[in-house]
mmCIF file of C-alpha atoms in Angstrom:
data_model
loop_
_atom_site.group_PDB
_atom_site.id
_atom_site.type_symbol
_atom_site.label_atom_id
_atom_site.label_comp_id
_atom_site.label_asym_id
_atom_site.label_seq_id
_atom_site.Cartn_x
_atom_site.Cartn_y
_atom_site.Cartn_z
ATOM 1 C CA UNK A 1 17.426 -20.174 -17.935
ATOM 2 C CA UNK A 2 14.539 -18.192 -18.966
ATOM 3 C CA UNK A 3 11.949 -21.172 -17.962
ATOM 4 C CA UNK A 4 13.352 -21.835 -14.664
ATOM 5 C CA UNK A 5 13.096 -17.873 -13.759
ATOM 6 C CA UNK A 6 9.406 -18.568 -15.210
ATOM 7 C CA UNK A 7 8.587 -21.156 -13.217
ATOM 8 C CA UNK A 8 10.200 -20.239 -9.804
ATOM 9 C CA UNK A 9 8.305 -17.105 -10.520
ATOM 10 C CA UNK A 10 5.006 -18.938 -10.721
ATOM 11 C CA UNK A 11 5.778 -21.177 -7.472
ATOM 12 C CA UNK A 12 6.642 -18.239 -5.407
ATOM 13 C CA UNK A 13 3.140 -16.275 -6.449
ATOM 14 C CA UNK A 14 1.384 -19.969 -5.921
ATOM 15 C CA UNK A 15 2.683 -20.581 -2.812
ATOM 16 C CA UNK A 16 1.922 -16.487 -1.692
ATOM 17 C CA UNK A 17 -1.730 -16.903 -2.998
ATOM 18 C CA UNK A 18 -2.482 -20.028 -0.854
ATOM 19 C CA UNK A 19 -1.080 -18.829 2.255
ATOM 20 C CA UNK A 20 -3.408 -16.713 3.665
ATOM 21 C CA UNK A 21 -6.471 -19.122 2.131
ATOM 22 C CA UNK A 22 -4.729 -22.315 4.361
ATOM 23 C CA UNK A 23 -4.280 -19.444 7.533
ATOM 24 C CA UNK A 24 -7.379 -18.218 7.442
ATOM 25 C CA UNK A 25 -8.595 -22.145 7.504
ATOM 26 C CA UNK A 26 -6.562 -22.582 10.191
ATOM 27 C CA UNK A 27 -6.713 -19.568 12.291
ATOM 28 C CA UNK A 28 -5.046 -19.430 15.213
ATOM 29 C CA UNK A 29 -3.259 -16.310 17.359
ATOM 30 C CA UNK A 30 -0.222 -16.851 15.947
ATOM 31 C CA UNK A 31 -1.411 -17.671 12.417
ATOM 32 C CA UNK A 32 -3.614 -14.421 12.508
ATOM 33 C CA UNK A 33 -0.490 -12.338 13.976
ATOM 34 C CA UNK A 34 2.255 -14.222 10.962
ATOM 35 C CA UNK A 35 -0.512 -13.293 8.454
ATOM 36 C CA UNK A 36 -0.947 -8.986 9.163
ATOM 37 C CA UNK A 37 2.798 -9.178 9.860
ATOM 38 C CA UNK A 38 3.432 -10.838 5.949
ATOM 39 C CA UNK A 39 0.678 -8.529 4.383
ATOM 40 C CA UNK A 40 2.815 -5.545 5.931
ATOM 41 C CA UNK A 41 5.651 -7.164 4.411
ATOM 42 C CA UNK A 42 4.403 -7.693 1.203
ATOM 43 C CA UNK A 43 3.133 -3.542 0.953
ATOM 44 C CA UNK A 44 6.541 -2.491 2.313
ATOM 45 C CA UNK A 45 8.415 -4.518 -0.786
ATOM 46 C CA UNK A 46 5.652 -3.110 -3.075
ATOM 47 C CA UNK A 47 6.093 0.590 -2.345
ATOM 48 C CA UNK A 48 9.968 0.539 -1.833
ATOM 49 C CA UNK A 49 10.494 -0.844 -5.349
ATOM 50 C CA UNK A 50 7.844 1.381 -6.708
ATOM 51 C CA UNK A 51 9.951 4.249 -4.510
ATOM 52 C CA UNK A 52 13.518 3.256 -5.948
ATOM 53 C CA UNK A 53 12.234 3.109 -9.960
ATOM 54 C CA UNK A 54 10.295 6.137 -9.307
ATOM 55 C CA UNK A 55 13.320 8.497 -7.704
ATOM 56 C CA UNK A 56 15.769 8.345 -10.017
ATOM 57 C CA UNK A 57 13.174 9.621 -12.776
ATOM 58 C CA UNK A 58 11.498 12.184 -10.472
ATOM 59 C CA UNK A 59 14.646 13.565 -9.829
ATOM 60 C CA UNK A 60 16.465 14.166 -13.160
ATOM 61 C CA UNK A 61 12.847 15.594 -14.405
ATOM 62 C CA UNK A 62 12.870 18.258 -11.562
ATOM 63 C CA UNK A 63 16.902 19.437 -12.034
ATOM 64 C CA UNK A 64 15.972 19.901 -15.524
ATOM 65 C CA UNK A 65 17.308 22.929 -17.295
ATOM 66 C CA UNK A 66 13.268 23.863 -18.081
ATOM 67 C CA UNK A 67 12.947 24.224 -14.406
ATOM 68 C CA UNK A 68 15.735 27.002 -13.850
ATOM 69 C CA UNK A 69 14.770 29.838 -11.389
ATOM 70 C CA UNK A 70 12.442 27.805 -9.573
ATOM 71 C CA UNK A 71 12.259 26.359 -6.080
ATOM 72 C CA UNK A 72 13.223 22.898 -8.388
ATOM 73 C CA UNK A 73 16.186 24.329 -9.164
ATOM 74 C CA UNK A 74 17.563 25.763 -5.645
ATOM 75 C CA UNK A 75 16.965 22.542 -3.963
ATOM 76 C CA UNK A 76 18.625 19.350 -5.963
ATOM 77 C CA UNK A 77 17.180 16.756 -3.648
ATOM 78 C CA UNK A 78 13.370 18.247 -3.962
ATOM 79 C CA UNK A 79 12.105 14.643 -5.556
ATOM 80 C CA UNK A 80 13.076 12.940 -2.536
ATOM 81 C CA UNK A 81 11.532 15.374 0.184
ATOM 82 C CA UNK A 82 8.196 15.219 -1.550
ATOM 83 C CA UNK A 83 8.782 11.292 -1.451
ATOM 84 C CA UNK A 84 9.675 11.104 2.303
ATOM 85 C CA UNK A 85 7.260 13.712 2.783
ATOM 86 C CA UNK A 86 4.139 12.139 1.149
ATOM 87 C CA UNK A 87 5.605 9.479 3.143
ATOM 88 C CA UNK A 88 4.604 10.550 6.517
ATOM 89 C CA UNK A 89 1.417 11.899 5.430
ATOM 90 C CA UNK A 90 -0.296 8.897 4.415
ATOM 91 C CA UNK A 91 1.589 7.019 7.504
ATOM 92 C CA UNK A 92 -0.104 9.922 9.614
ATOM 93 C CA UNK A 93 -3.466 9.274 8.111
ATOM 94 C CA UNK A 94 -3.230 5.364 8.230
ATOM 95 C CA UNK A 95 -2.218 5.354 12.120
ATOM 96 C CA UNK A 96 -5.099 8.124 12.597
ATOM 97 C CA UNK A 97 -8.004 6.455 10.442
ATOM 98 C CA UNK A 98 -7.053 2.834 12.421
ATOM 99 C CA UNK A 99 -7.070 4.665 15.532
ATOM 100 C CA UNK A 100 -10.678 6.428 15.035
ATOM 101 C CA UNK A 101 -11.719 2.750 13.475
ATOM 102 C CA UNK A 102 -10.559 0.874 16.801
ATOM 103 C CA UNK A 103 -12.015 4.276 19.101
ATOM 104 C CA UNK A 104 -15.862 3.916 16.968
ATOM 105 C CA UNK A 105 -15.768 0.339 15.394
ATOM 106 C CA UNK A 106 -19.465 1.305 14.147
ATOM 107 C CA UNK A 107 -17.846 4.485 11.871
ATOM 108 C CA UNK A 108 -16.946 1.353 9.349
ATOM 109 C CA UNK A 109 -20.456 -0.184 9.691
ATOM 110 C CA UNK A 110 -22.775 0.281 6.291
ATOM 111 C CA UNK A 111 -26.478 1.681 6.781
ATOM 112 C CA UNK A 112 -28.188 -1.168 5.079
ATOM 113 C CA UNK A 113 -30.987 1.383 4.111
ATOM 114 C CA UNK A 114 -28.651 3.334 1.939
ATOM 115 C CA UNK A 115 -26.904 -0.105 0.706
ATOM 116 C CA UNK A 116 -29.351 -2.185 -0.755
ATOM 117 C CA UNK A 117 -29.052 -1.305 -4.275
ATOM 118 C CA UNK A 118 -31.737 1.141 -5.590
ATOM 119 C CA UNK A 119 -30.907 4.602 -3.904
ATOM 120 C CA UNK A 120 -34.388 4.501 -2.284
ATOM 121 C CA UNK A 121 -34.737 4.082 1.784
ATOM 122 C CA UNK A 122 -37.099 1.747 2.584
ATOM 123 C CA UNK A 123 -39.329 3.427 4.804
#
């Protein structure tokens, strides 16, 4: 039982490697479109099941007894509102830094005199 959970676990991570490698060969509209929407995908599975192991232990460590007469202790579901919370920050600064990127596409851009290696400009 153990090798077949093995294996299906190595053809699903084959088959998710190649993907975007044959989409990218074979960009089209729809191809470019079915790849962003399956990298979103793929972060949304990563950071809920990072988000559902991480709750439960977040949350018995703040109602700990150690933690009596603090703002921990008033408020039982505390874990969680800094999880939705941090949350909606980094949504907030994802839609703002794609926003300024697609406003100033040259804000991305590298100065090749700073990049090339040594720290010196070339002047």
């Amino acid at each position: 039982m153990h090798i077949v959970a093995a294996c299906i676990i190595f053809a699903t991570s084959l088959f998710g490697t190649l993907l975007p490698i044959l989409f990218r060969r074979t960009a089209t509209g729809s191809g470019e479109l079915f790849f962003s929407c399956g990298k979103l995908f793929g972060a949304g599975v990563i950071l809920a099941t990072a988000f559902v192991h991480m709750i439960v232990p977040a949350t018995l460590n703040l109602n700990s007894p150690c933690l009596e007469g603090t703002v921990f202790a008033d408020y039982e579901p505390f874990a969680g509102m800094l999880a939705l919370a941090s949350v909606g920050v980094a949504q907030l600064l994802q839609v703002g830094a794609a926003a300024m990127f697609r406003k100033n596409p040259s804000i991305g851009e590298v100065d090749p005199l700073i990049s090339h290696g040594n720290g010196h400009s070339s002047h």
